């Protein structure tokens, strides 16, 4: 399980791309409070380096974080020592009875797990529904399939002793987004290069709403978590289990 978000990319993602998780936190906590979920276990699928997990722990929730990246989980365990973490596929991990489940920052789109087919996502929705207590909630966001095909785009971001280059290409017919990622991180006097390729399946909002409803959820969609407006092409779902 070391093929994606390896040591350097996990570090860079943690120090350079923390805004999404941290700016979403207040809005998601408010969603939990609105549903009178102020304690108990929250399962954080695709927890990464534990940025959102830490906010949950600060708010006195019990937390189980799951991520496929060993390097990311190593950072998360240091950041949130009182939480439980698993290095597993979020599509395969056992989900215990819980008050809420979250999957923040498009992690359900990722095709890291070769078994992540469309039916796998549907099965995950059903497993989460059965794990939640009555009145529990599942909060997550995805990247949508654009109405107009997106051309190849390239960009970069740099920080202290690191730089990351990203090329994004969308196969509109297959509904697949491919990110080719090159990182350079200073180790000693030299910079170390690493390469990763991430593939993501893109979905339509209405299809996800249908599948959640079929699983038994009452569904609301939004384009922000509280005051934090999601990046273009992202949509968030609040799927409640009737209580």
mmCIF file of C-alpha atoms in Angstrom:
data_model
loop_
_atom_site.group_PDB
_atom_site.id
_atom_site.type_symbol
_atom_site.label_atom_id
_atom_site.label_comp_id
_atom_site.label_asym_id
_atom_site.label_seq_id
_atom_site.Cartn_x
_atom_site.Cartn_y
_atom_site.Cartn_z
ATOM 1 C CA UNK A 1 0.000 0.000 0.000
ATOM 2 C CA UNK A 2 2.926 2.345 -0.616
ATOM 3 C CA UNK A 3 2.205 3.129 -4.264
ATOM 4 C CA UNK A 4 0.193 6.305 -3.647
ATOM 5 C CA UNK A 5 0.836 9.287 -1.434
ATOM 6 C CA UNK A 6 4.286 8.003 -0.649
ATOM 7 C CA UNK A 7 6.569 9.727 1.840
ATOM 8 C CA UNK A 8 7.338 12.906 -0.113
ATOM 9 C CA UNK A 9 3.881 13.512 -1.569
ATOM 10 C CA UNK A 10 2.256 12.782 1.807
ATOM 11 C CA UNK A 11 4.545 15.375 3.415
ATOM 12 C CA UNK A 12 3.927 17.954 0.673
ATOM 13 C CA UNK A 13 0.177 17.403 0.754
ATOM 14 C CA UNK A 14 0.202 17.879 4.519
ATOM 15 C CA UNK A 15 2.184 21.123 4.579
ATOM 16 C CA UNK A 16 1.089 22.609 1.261
ATOM 17 C CA UNK A 17 -2.522 21.530 0.721
ATOM 18 C CA UNK A 18 -4.101 21.735 4.162
ATOM 19 C CA UNK A 19 -6.624 24.485 3.323
ATOM 20 C CA UNK A 20 -9.377 22.179 2.083
ATOM 21 C CA UNK A 21 -9.548 20.128 5.276
ATOM 22 C CA UNK A 22 -9.014 22.978 7.709
ATOM 23 C CA UNK A 23 -11.407 25.436 6.052
ATOM 24 C CA UNK A 24 -14.092 22.747 5.766
ATOM 25 C CA UNK A 25 -13.876 21.768 9.428
ATOM 26 C CA UNK A 26 -16.108 24.401 11.017
ATOM 27 C CA UNK A 27 -18.887 23.839 8.487
ATOM 28 C CA UNK A 28 -18.834 20.062 8.888
ATOM 29 C CA UNK A 29 -18.828 20.306 12.677
ATOM 30 C CA UNK A 30 -21.876 22.553 12.365
ATOM 31 C CA UNK A 31 -23.618 19.881 10.252
ATOM 32 C CA UNK A 32 -22.973 17.350 13.025
ATOM 33 C CA UNK A 33 -24.230 19.722 15.714
ATOM 34 C CA UNK A 34 -27.382 20.543 13.741
ATOM 35 C CA UNK A 35 -28.200 16.835 13.846
ATOM 36 C CA UNK A 36 -27.434 16.617 17.574
ATOM 37 C CA UNK A 37 -24.311 14.554 16.961
ATOM 38 C CA UNK A 38 -22.039 16.088 19.588
ATOM 39 C CA UNK A 39 -20.201 12.984 20.763
ATOM 40 C CA UNK A 40 -19.549 9.360 19.883
ATOM 41 C CA UNK A 41 -17.575 7.698 17.106
ATOM 42 C CA UNK A 42 -16.912 9.372 13.762
ATOM 43 C CA UNK A 43 -15.300 7.251 11.023
ATOM 44 C CA UNK A 44 -13.067 9.391 8.798
ATOM 45 C CA UNK A 45 -12.594 7.583 5.466
ATOM 46 C CA UNK A 46 -9.621 8.757 3.417
ATOM 47 C CA UNK A 47 -8.296 10.563 6.491
ATOM 48 C CA UNK A 48 -4.910 11.335 4.919
ATOM 49 C CA UNK A 49 -2.507 12.976 7.362
ATOM 50 C CA UNK A 50 -5.215 13.559 9.964
ATOM 51 C CA UNK A 51 -5.943 17.268 9.552
ATOM 52 C CA UNK A 52 -9.733 16.845 9.753
ATOM 53 C CA UNK A 53 -9.312 13.951 12.203
ATOM 54 C CA UNK A 54 -7.540 16.325 14.565
ATOM 55 C CA UNK A 55 -10.426 18.814 14.430
ATOM 56 C CA UNK A 56 -12.838 16.018 15.336
ATOM 57 C CA UNK A 57 -10.645 14.961 18.253
ATOM 58 C CA UNK A 58 -10.448 18.568 19.468
ATOM 59 C CA UNK A 59 -14.256 18.610 19.462
ATOM 60 C CA UNK A 60 -14.255 15.534 21.768
ATOM 61 C CA UNK A 61 -15.385 12.946 19.243
ATOM 62 C CA UNK A 62 -13.902 9.477 19.160
ATOM 63 C CA UNK A 63 -12.303 8.992 15.750
ATOM 64 C CA UNK A 64 -11.351 6.076 13.524
ATOM 65 C CA UNK A 65 -9.269 7.206 10.527
ATOM 66 C CA UNK A 66 -8.764 5.008 7.465
ATOM 67 C CA UNK A 67 -6.382 5.633 4.586
ATOM 68 C CA UNK A 68 -4.506 3.525 2.039
ATOM 69 C CA UNK A 69 -1.280 5.535 2.426
ATOM 70 C CA UNK A 70 1.156 4.260 5.056
ATOM 71 C CA UNK A 71 3.097 7.537 4.926
ATOM 72 C CA UNK A 72 -0.038 9.626 5.472
ATOM 73 C CA UNK A 73 -1.177 7.465 8.383
ATOM 74 C CA UNK A 74 2.272 7.776 9.988
ATOM 75 C CA UNK A 75 1.837 11.560 10.036
ATOM 76 C CA UNK A 76 -1.747 11.236 11.287
ATOM 77 C CA UNK A 77 -0.750 8.999 14.189
ATOM 78 C CA UNK A 78 1.779 11.588 15.320
ATOM 79 C CA UNK A 79 -0.720 14.433 14.907
ATOM 80 C CA UNK A 80 -3.645 12.715 16.677
ATOM 81 C CA UNK A 81 -2.177 10.106 19.062
ATOM 82 C CA UNK A 82 -5.501 9.483 20.813
ATOM 83 C CA UNK A 83 -7.310 8.440 17.613
ATOM 84 C CA UNK A 84 -7.379 4.987 16.034
ATOM 85 C CA UNK A 85 -5.992 4.616 12.502
ATOM 86 C CA UNK A 86 -5.951 1.851 9.908
ATOM 87 C CA UNK A 87 -3.876 1.490 6.748
ATOM 88 C CA UNK A 88 -6.597 0.009 4.557
ATOM 89 C CA UNK A 89 -8.697 0.689 1.496
ATOM 90 C CA UNK A 90 -11.705 2.762 2.503
ATOM 91 C CA UNK A 91 -13.768 0.606 0.137
ATOM 92 C CA UNK A 92 -12.894 -2.586 2.000
ATOM 93 C CA UNK A 93 -12.424 -1.592 5.628
ATOM 94 C CA UNK A 94 -14.927 -2.756 8.197
ATOM 95 C CA UNK A 95 -17.085 0.116 9.429
ATOM 96 C CA UNK A 96 -18.119 -0.249 13.080
ATOM 97 C CA UNK A 97 -21.369 1.141 14.513
ATOM 98 C CA UNK A 98 -20.906 4.901 14.580
ATOM 99 C CA UNK A 99 -22.617 8.273 14.838
ATOM 100 C CA UNK A 100 -21.178 9.748 11.651
ATOM 101 C CA UNK A 101 -18.974 8.941 8.662
ATOM 102 C CA UNK A 102 -16.992 11.520 6.707
ATOM 103 C CA UNK A 103 -14.988 11.321 3.468
ATOM 104 C CA UNK A 104 -13.581 14.779 2.798
ATOM 105 C CA UNK A 105 -11.665 16.122 -0.213
ATOM 106 C CA UNK A 106 -12.884 13.924 -3.087
ATOM 107 C CA UNK A 107 -11.401 10.714 -1.680
ATOM 108 C CA UNK A 108 -14.332 8.605 -2.952
ATOM 109 C CA UNK A 109 -13.287 9.455 -6.519
ATOM 110 C CA UNK A 110 -9.895 7.770 -6.224
ATOM 111 C CA UNK A 111 -9.233 4.524 -8.067
ATOM 112 C CA UNK A 112 -6.369 3.391 -5.842
ATOM 113 C CA UNK A 113 -8.292 0.226 -5.077
ATOM 114 C CA UNK A 114 -8.559 -1.941 -8.228
ATOM 115 C CA UNK A 115 -11.906 -3.180 -6.921
ATOM 116 C CA UNK A 116 -13.326 0.342 -6.851
ATOM 117 C CA UNK A 117 -15.922 -0.035 -9.568
ATOM 118 C CA UNK A 118 -19.237 1.777 -9.717
ATOM 119 C CA UNK A 119 -20.959 -1.076 -7.865
ATOM 120 C CA UNK A 120 -18.291 -0.856 -5.144
ATOM 121 C CA UNK A 121 -19.333 2.692 -4.332
ATOM 122 C CA UNK A 122 -22.964 1.597 -4.149
ATOM 123 C CA UNK A 123 -22.000 -1.220 -1.772
ATOM 124 C CA UNK A 124 -20.059 1.262 0.374
ATOM 125 C CA UNK A 125 -23.149 3.465 0.679
ATOM 126 C CA UNK A 126 -25.164 0.490 1.922
ATOM 127 C CA UNK A 127 -22.459 -0.546 4.406
ATOM 128 C CA UNK A 128 -22.235 2.978 5.790
ATOM 129 C CA UNK A 129 -26.024 3.181 6.105
ATOM 130 C CA UNK A 130 -26.132 -0.022 8.146
ATOM 131 C CA UNK A 131 -23.193 1.066 10.346
ATOM 132 C CA UNK A 132 -24.730 4.435 11.276
ATOM 133 C CA UNK A 133 -26.979 4.759 14.289
ATOM 134 C CA UNK A 134 -30.513 6.037 13.601
ATOM 135 C CA UNK A 135 -30.149 9.775 13.084
ATOM 136 C CA UNK A 136 -26.505 9.373 12.017
ATOM 137 C CA UNK A 137 -25.051 11.197 9.035
ATOM 138 C CA UNK A 138 -22.620 10.592 6.178
ATOM 139 C CA UNK A 139 -20.844 13.743 4.927
ATOM 140 C CA UNK A 140 -18.609 13.676 1.848
ATOM 141 C CA UNK A 141 -17.721 15.464 -1.370
ATOM 142 C CA UNK A 142 -16.772 14.431 -4.903
ATOM 143 C CA UNK A 143 -15.450 15.806 -8.178
ATOM 144 C CA UNK A 144 -18.190 15.926 -10.804
ATOM 145 C CA UNK A 145 -18.008 14.976 -14.448
ATOM 146 C CA UNK A 146 -17.990 18.268 -16.328
ATOM 147 C CA UNK A 147 -20.650 18.912 -18.973
ATOM 148 C CA UNK A 148 -17.913 20.065 -21.331
ATOM 149 C CA UNK A 149 -14.700 17.999 -21.677
ATOM 150 C CA UNK A 150 -11.753 19.545 -19.836
ATOM 151 C CA UNK A 151 -8.500 19.984 -21.742
ATOM 152 C CA UNK A 152 -5.110 18.949 -20.386
ATOM 153 C CA UNK A 153 -3.931 21.411 -17.732
ATOM 154 C CA UNK A 154 -0.569 21.811 -16.042
ATOM 155 C CA UNK A 155 0.417 23.608 -12.880
ATOM 156 C CA UNK A 156 2.796 23.675 -9.953
ATOM 157 C CA UNK A 157 3.053 24.705 -6.325
ATOM 158 C CA UNK A 158 6.165 25.260 -4.260
ATOM 159 C CA UNK A 159 7.052 25.652 -0.635
ATOM 160 C CA UNK A 160 10.087 25.558 1.619
ATOM 161 C CA UNK A 161 12.394 22.852 0.228
ATOM 162 C CA UNK A 162 9.757 21.300 -2.067
ATOM 163 C CA UNK A 163 7.896 21.711 -5.343
ATOM 164 C CA UNK A 164 5.107 19.678 -6.923
ATOM 165 C CA UNK A 165 4.196 19.624 -10.623
ATOM 166 C CA UNK A 166 0.775 18.338 -11.708
ATOM 167 C CA UNK A 167 -0.618 17.517 -15.145
ATOM 168 C CA UNK A 168 -4.362 16.826 -15.259
ATOM 169 C CA UNK A 169 -6.194 15.155 -18.129
ATOM 170 C CA UNK A 170 -9.854 14.178 -18.299
ATOM 171 C CA UNK A 171 -11.178 11.308 -20.413
ATOM 172 C CA UNK A 172 -14.745 12.541 -20.715
ATOM 173 C CA UNK A 173 -16.028 9.380 -22.407
ATOM 174 C CA UNK A 174 -14.686 7.088 -19.668
ATOM 175 C CA UNK A 175 -15.352 9.670 -16.921
ATOM 176 C CA UNK A 176 -11.777 9.329 -15.648
ATOM 177 C CA UNK A 177 -9.487 12.113 -14.417
ATOM 178 C CA UNK A 178 -5.758 11.344 -14.477
ATOM 179 C CA UNK A 179 -3.244 13.361 -12.476
ATOM 180 C CA UNK A 180 0.449 12.903 -13.228
ATOM 181 C CA UNK A 181 2.370 14.212 -10.228
ATOM 182 C CA UNK A 182 6.099 14.906 -9.952
ATOM 183 C CA UNK A 183 7.548 15.977 -6.603
ATOM 184 C CA UNK A 184 10.954 17.349 -5.677
ATOM 185 C CA UNK A 185 11.832 17.489 -1.980
ATOM 186 C CA UNK A 186 15.122 18.607 -0.489
ATOM 187 C CA UNK A 187 16.828 15.855 1.477
ATOM 188 C CA UNK A 188 20.182 16.966 2.825
ATOM 189 C CA UNK A 189 21.933 19.001 0.150
ATOM 190 C CA UNK A 190 20.065 17.451 -2.796
ATOM 191 C CA UNK A 191 16.513 17.314 -4.074
ATOM 192 C CA UNK A 192 14.813 13.922 -4.353
ATOM 193 C CA UNK A 193 12.357 13.296 -7.195
ATOM 194 C CA UNK A 194 9.333 11.021 -7.049
ATOM 195 C CA UNK A 195 6.495 10.342 -9.513
ATOM 196 C CA UNK A 196 2.923 9.215 -8.938
ATOM 197 C CA UNK A 197 -0.097 8.760 -11.208
ATOM 198 C CA UNK A 198 -3.541 9.148 -9.628
ATOM 199 C CA UNK A 199 -6.739 8.167 -11.432
ATOM 200 C CA UNK A 200 -10.180 9.294 -10.311
ATOM 201 C CA UNK A 201 -13.632 8.243 -11.467
ATOM 202 C CA UNK A 202 -15.908 11.230 -12.050
ATOM 203 C CA UNK A 203 -19.598 11.169 -11.140
ATOM 204 C CA UNK A 204 -22.740 13.189 -11.740
ATOM 205 C CA UNK A 205 -24.472 14.724 -8.737
ATOM 206 C CA UNK A 206 -27.889 13.327 -9.614
ATOM 207 C CA UNK A 207 -26.554 9.772 -9.935
ATOM 208 C CA UNK A 208 -24.977 9.886 -6.480
ATOM 209 C CA UNK A 209 -28.196 11.285 -4.978
ATOM 210 C CA UNK A 210 -30.133 8.403 -6.543
ATOM 211 C CA UNK A 211 -27.755 5.758 -5.178
ATOM 212 C CA UNK A 212 -27.766 7.282 -1.692
ATOM 213 C CA UNK A 213 -31.566 7.416 -1.702
ATOM 214 C CA UNK A 214 -31.758 3.791 -2.786
ATOM 215 C CA UNK A 215 -29.557 2.890 0.175
ATOM 216 C CA UNK A 216 -32.094 4.576 2.484
ATOM 217 C CA UNK A 217 -30.512 7.995 3.052
ATOM 218 C CA UNK A 218 -32.241 11.354 3.072
ATOM 219 C CA UNK A 219 -29.928 13.497 0.941
ATOM 220 C CA UNK A 220 -29.006 17.161 0.759
ATOM 221 C CA UNK A 221 -26.359 18.588 -1.587
ATOM 222 C CA UNK A 222 -24.372 21.789 -1.218
ATOM 223 C CA UNK A 223 -21.503 23.721 -2.761
ATOM 224 C CA UNK A 224 -19.887 24.764 0.511
ATOM 225 C CA UNK A 225 -19.085 23.572 4.003
ATOM 226 C CA UNK A 226 -20.359 26.472 6.043
ATOM 227 C CA UNK A 227 -18.481 29.605 4.987
ATOM 228 C CA UNK A 228 -15.987 27.632 2.887
ATOM 229 C CA UNK A 229 -16.991 27.486 -0.776
ATOM 230 C CA UNK A 230 -15.817 24.288 -2.443
ATOM 231 C CA UNK A 231 -13.515 24.499 -5.475
ATOM 232 C CA UNK A 232 -15.240 24.537 -8.855
ATOM 233 C CA UNK A 233 -16.533 21.152 -9.941
ATOM 234 C CA UNK A 234 -16.960 19.824 -6.392
ATOM 235 C CA UNK A 235 -20.226 19.014 -4.684
ATOM 236 C CA UNK A 236 -20.837 17.979 -1.078
ATOM 237 C CA UNK A 237 -23.468 15.533 0.170
ATOM 238 C CA UNK A 238 -25.120 15.327 3.569
ATOM 239 C CA UNK A 239 -26.791 11.915 3.734
ATOM 240 C CA UNK A 240 -28.806 11.338 6.879
ATOM 241 C CA UNK A 241 -30.091 8.031 8.214
ATOM 242 C CA UNK A 242 -33.691 8.542 9.386
ATOM 243 C CA UNK A 243 -33.972 8.456 13.158
#
